[in-house]
mmCIF file of C-alpha atoms and ligand atoms in Angstrom:
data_model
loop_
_atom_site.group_PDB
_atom_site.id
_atom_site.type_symbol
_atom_site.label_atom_id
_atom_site.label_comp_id
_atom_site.label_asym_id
_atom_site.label_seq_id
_atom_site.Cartn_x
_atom_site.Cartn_y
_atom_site.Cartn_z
ATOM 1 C CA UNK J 605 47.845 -35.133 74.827
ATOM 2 C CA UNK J 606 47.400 -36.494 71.392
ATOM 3 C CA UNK J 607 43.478 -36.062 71.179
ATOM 4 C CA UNK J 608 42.058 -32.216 70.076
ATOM 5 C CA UNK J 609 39.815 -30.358 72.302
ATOM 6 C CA UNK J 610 36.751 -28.923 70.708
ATOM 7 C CA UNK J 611 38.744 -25.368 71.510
ATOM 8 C CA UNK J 612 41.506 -26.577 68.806
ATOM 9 C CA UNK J 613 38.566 -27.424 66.764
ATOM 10 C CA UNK J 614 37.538 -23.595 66.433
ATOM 11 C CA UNK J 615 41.126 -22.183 66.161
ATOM 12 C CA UNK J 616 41.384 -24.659 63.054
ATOM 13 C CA UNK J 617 38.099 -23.866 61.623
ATOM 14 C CA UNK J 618 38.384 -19.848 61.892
ATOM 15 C CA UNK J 619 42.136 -19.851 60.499
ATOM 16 C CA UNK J 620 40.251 -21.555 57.345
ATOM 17 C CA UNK J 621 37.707 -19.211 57.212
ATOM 18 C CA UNK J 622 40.356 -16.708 57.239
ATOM 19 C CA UNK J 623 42.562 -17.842 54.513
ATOM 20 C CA UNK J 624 39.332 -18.300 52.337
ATOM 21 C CA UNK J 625 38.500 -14.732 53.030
ATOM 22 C CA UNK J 626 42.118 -13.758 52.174
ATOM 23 C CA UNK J 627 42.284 -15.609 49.141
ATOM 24 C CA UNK J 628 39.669 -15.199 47.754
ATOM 25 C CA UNK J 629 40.193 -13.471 44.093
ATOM 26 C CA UNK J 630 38.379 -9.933 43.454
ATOM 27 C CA UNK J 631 35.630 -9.965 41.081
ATOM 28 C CA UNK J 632 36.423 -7.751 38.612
ATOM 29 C CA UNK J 633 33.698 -5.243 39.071
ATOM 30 C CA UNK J 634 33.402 -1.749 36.821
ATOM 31 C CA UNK J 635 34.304 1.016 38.861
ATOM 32 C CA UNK J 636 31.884 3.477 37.677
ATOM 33 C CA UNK J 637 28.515 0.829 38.515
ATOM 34 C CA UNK J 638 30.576 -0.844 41.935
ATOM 35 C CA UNK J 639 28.269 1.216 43.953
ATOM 36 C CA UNK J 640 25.132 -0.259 42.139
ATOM 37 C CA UNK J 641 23.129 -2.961 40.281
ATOM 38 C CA UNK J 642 24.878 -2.204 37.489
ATOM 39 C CA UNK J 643 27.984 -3.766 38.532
ATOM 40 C CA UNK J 644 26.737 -7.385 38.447
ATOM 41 C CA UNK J 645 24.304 -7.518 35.756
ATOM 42 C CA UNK J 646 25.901 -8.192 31.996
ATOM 43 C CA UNK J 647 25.570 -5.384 29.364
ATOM 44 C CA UNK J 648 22.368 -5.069 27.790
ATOM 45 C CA UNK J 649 22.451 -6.541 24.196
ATOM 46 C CA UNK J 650 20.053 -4.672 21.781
ATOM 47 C CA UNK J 651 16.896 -6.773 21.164
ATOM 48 C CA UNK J 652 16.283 -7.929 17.414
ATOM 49 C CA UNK J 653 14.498 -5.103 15.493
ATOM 50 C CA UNK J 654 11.278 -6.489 13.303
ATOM 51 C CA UNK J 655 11.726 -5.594 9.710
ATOM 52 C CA UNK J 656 9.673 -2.275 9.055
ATOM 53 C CA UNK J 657 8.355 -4.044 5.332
ATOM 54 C CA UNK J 658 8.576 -6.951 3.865
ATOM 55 C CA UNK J 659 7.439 -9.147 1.147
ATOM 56 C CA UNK J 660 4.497 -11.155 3.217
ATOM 57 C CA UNK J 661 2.732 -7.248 4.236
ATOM 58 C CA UNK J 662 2.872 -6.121 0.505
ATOM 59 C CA UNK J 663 1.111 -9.369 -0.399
ATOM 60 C CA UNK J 664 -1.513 -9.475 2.416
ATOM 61 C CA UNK J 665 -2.529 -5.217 0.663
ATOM 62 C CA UNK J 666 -2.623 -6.635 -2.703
ATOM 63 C CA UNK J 667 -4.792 -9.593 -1.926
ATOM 64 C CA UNK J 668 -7.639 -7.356 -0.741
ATOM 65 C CA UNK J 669 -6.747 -4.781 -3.033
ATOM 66 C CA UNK J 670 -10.326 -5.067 -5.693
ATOM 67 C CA UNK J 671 -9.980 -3.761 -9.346
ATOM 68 C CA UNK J 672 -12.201 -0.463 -9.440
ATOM 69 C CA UNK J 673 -15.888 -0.838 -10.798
ATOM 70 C CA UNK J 674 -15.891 0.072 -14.740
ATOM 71 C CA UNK J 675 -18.395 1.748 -17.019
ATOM 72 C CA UNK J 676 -19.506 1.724 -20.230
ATOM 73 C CA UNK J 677 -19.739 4.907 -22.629
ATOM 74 C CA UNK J 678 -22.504 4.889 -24.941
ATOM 75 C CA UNK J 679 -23.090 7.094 -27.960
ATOM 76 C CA UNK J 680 -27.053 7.122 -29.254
ATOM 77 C CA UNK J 681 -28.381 7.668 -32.689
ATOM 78 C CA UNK J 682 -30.545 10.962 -34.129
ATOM 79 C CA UNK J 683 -31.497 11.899 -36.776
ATOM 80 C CA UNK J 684 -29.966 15.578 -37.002
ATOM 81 C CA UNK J 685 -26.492 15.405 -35.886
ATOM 82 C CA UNK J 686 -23.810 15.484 -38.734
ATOM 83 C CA UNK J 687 -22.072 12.231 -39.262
ATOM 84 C CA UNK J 688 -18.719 14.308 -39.379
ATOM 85 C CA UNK J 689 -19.385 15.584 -36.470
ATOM 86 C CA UNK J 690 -19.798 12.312 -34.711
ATOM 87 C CA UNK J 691 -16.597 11.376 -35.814
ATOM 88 C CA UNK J 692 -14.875 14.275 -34.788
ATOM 89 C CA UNK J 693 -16.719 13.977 -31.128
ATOM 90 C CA UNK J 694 -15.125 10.338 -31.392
ATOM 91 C CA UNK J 695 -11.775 11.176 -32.087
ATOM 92 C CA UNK J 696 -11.091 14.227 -29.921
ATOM 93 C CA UNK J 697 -13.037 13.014 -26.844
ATOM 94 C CA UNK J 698 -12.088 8.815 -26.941
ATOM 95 C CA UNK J 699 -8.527 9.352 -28.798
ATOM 96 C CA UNK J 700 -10.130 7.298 -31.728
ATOM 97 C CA UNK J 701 -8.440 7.266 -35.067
ATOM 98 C CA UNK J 702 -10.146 8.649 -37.934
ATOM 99 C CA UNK J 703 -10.806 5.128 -39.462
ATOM 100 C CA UNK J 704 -12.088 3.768 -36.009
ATOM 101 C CA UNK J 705 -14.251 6.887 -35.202
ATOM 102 C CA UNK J 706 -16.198 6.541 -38.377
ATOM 103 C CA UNK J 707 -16.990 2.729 -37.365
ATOM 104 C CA UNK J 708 -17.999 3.321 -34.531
ATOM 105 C CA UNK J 709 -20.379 6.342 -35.957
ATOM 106 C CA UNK J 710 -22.229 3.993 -38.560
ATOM 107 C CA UNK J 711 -22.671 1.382 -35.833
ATOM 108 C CA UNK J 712 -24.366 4.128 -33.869
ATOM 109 C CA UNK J 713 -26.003 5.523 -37.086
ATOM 110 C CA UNK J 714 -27.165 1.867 -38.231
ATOM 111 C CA UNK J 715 -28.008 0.188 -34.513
ATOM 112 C CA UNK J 716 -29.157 3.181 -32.533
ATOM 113 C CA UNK J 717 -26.611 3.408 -30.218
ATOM 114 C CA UNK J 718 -22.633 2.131 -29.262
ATOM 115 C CA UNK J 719 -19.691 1.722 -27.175
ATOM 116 C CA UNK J 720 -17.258 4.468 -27.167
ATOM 117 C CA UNK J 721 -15.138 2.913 -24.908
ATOM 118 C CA UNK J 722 -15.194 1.471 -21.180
ATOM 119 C CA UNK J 723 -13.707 3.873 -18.427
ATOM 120 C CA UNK J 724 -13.499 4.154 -14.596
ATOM 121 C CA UNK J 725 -16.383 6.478 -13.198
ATOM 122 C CA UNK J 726 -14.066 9.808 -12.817
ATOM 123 C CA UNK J 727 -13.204 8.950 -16.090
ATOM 124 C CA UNK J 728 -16.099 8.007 -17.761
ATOM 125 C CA UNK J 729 -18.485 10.615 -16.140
ATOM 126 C CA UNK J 730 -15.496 13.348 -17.673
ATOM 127 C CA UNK J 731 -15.956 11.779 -21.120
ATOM 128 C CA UNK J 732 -19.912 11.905 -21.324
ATOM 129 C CA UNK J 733 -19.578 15.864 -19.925
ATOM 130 C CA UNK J 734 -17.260 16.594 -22.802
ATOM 131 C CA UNK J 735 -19.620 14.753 -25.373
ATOM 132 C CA UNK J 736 -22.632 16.785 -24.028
ATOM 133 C CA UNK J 737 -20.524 20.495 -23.762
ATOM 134 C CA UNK J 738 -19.477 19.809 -27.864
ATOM 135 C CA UNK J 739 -22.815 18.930 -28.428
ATOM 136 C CA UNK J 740 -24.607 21.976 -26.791
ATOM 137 C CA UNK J 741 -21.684 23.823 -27.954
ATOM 138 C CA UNK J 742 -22.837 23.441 -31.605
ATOM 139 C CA UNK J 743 -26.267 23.417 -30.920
ATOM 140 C CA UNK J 744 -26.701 19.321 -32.093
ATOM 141 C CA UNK J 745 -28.667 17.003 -29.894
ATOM 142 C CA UNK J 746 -26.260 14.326 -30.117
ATOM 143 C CA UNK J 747 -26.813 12.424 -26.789
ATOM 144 C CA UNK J 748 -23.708 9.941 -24.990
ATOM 145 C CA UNK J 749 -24.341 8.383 -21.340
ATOM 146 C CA UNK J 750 -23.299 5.716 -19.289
ATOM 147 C CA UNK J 751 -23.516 2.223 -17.366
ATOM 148 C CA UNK J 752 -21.963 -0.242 -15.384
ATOM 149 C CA UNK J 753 -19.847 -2.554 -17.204
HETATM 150 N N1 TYC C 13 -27.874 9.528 -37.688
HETATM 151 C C1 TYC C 13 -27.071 10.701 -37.892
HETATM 152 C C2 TYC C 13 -27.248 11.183 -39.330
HETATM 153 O O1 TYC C 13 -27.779 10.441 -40.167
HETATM 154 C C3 TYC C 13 -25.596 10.449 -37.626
HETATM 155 C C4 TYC C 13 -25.332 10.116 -36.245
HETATM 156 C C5 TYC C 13 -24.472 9.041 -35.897
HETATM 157 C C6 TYC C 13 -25.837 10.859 -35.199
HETATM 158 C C7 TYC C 13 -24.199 8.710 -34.613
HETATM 159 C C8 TYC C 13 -25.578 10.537 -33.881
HETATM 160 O O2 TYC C 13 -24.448 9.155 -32.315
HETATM 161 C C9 TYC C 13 -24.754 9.475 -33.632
HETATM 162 N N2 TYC C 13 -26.804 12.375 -39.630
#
């Protein structure tokens, strides 16, 4: 009886089956997650944060950042106001030095009117209120307004 029956067959193939099941080496699973998902799926890895600034944002707000629109102060001429008063108006008010206030009073006396200085608006409107308040103040009718530069 050298030849196998189909019976010795399924003896041979289930004693396999068996020693695979037997032999077969334990995963290693975490015994806290074995009952879940958890157990088979590697440990989440924190994703890659994007940098809260950097260089290329600052850029991009300074390209479309516009220089604010300037205006001119201008001082006009009469024929009543004291020179040294003019100066004084020039040097307290536009932080001129004595020597620069009293040029810029005879261009003013000689053309009929001149730049005091050019200002943003808060500052510029400030400047013209503080020429007119002196003025009133001392009862001259020294006039100073402005424009767009
Ligand atoms: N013309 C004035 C005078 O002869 C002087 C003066 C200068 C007045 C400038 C106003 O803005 C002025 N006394």
């Amino acid at each position: 009886m050298g030849c196998k029956s189909s019976h010795d067959d399924a003896i041979l193939f289930n004693r396999v089956a068996l020693e695979i099941c037997v032999k077969r080496p334990k995963l290693p699973i975490d015994k806290k997650h074995s009952n879940s998902v958890m157990a088979v799926l590697p440990p989440k890895t924190p994703k890659p944060q994007a940098p809260t600034h950097d260089d290329s944002v600052a850029v991009a707000e300074r390209v479309n950042t516009k220089p604010p629109p300037m205006y001119r102060v201008l001082l006009l001429n009469d024929d009543y106001t004291p020179m040294d008063f003019v100066v004084g108006v020039l040097q307290s008010v536009f932080a001129m030095t004595r020597e620069q206030a009293t040029q810029v009073m005879l261009q003013v006396h000689r053309a009929g009117m001149g730049t005091c200085g050019v200002f943003t608006k808060e500052i510029a409107d400030t400047k013209v209120a503080q020429v007119v308040e002196l003025a009133e103040a001392h009862q001259h009718p020294l006039q100073c307004t402005m424009e767009p530069n």
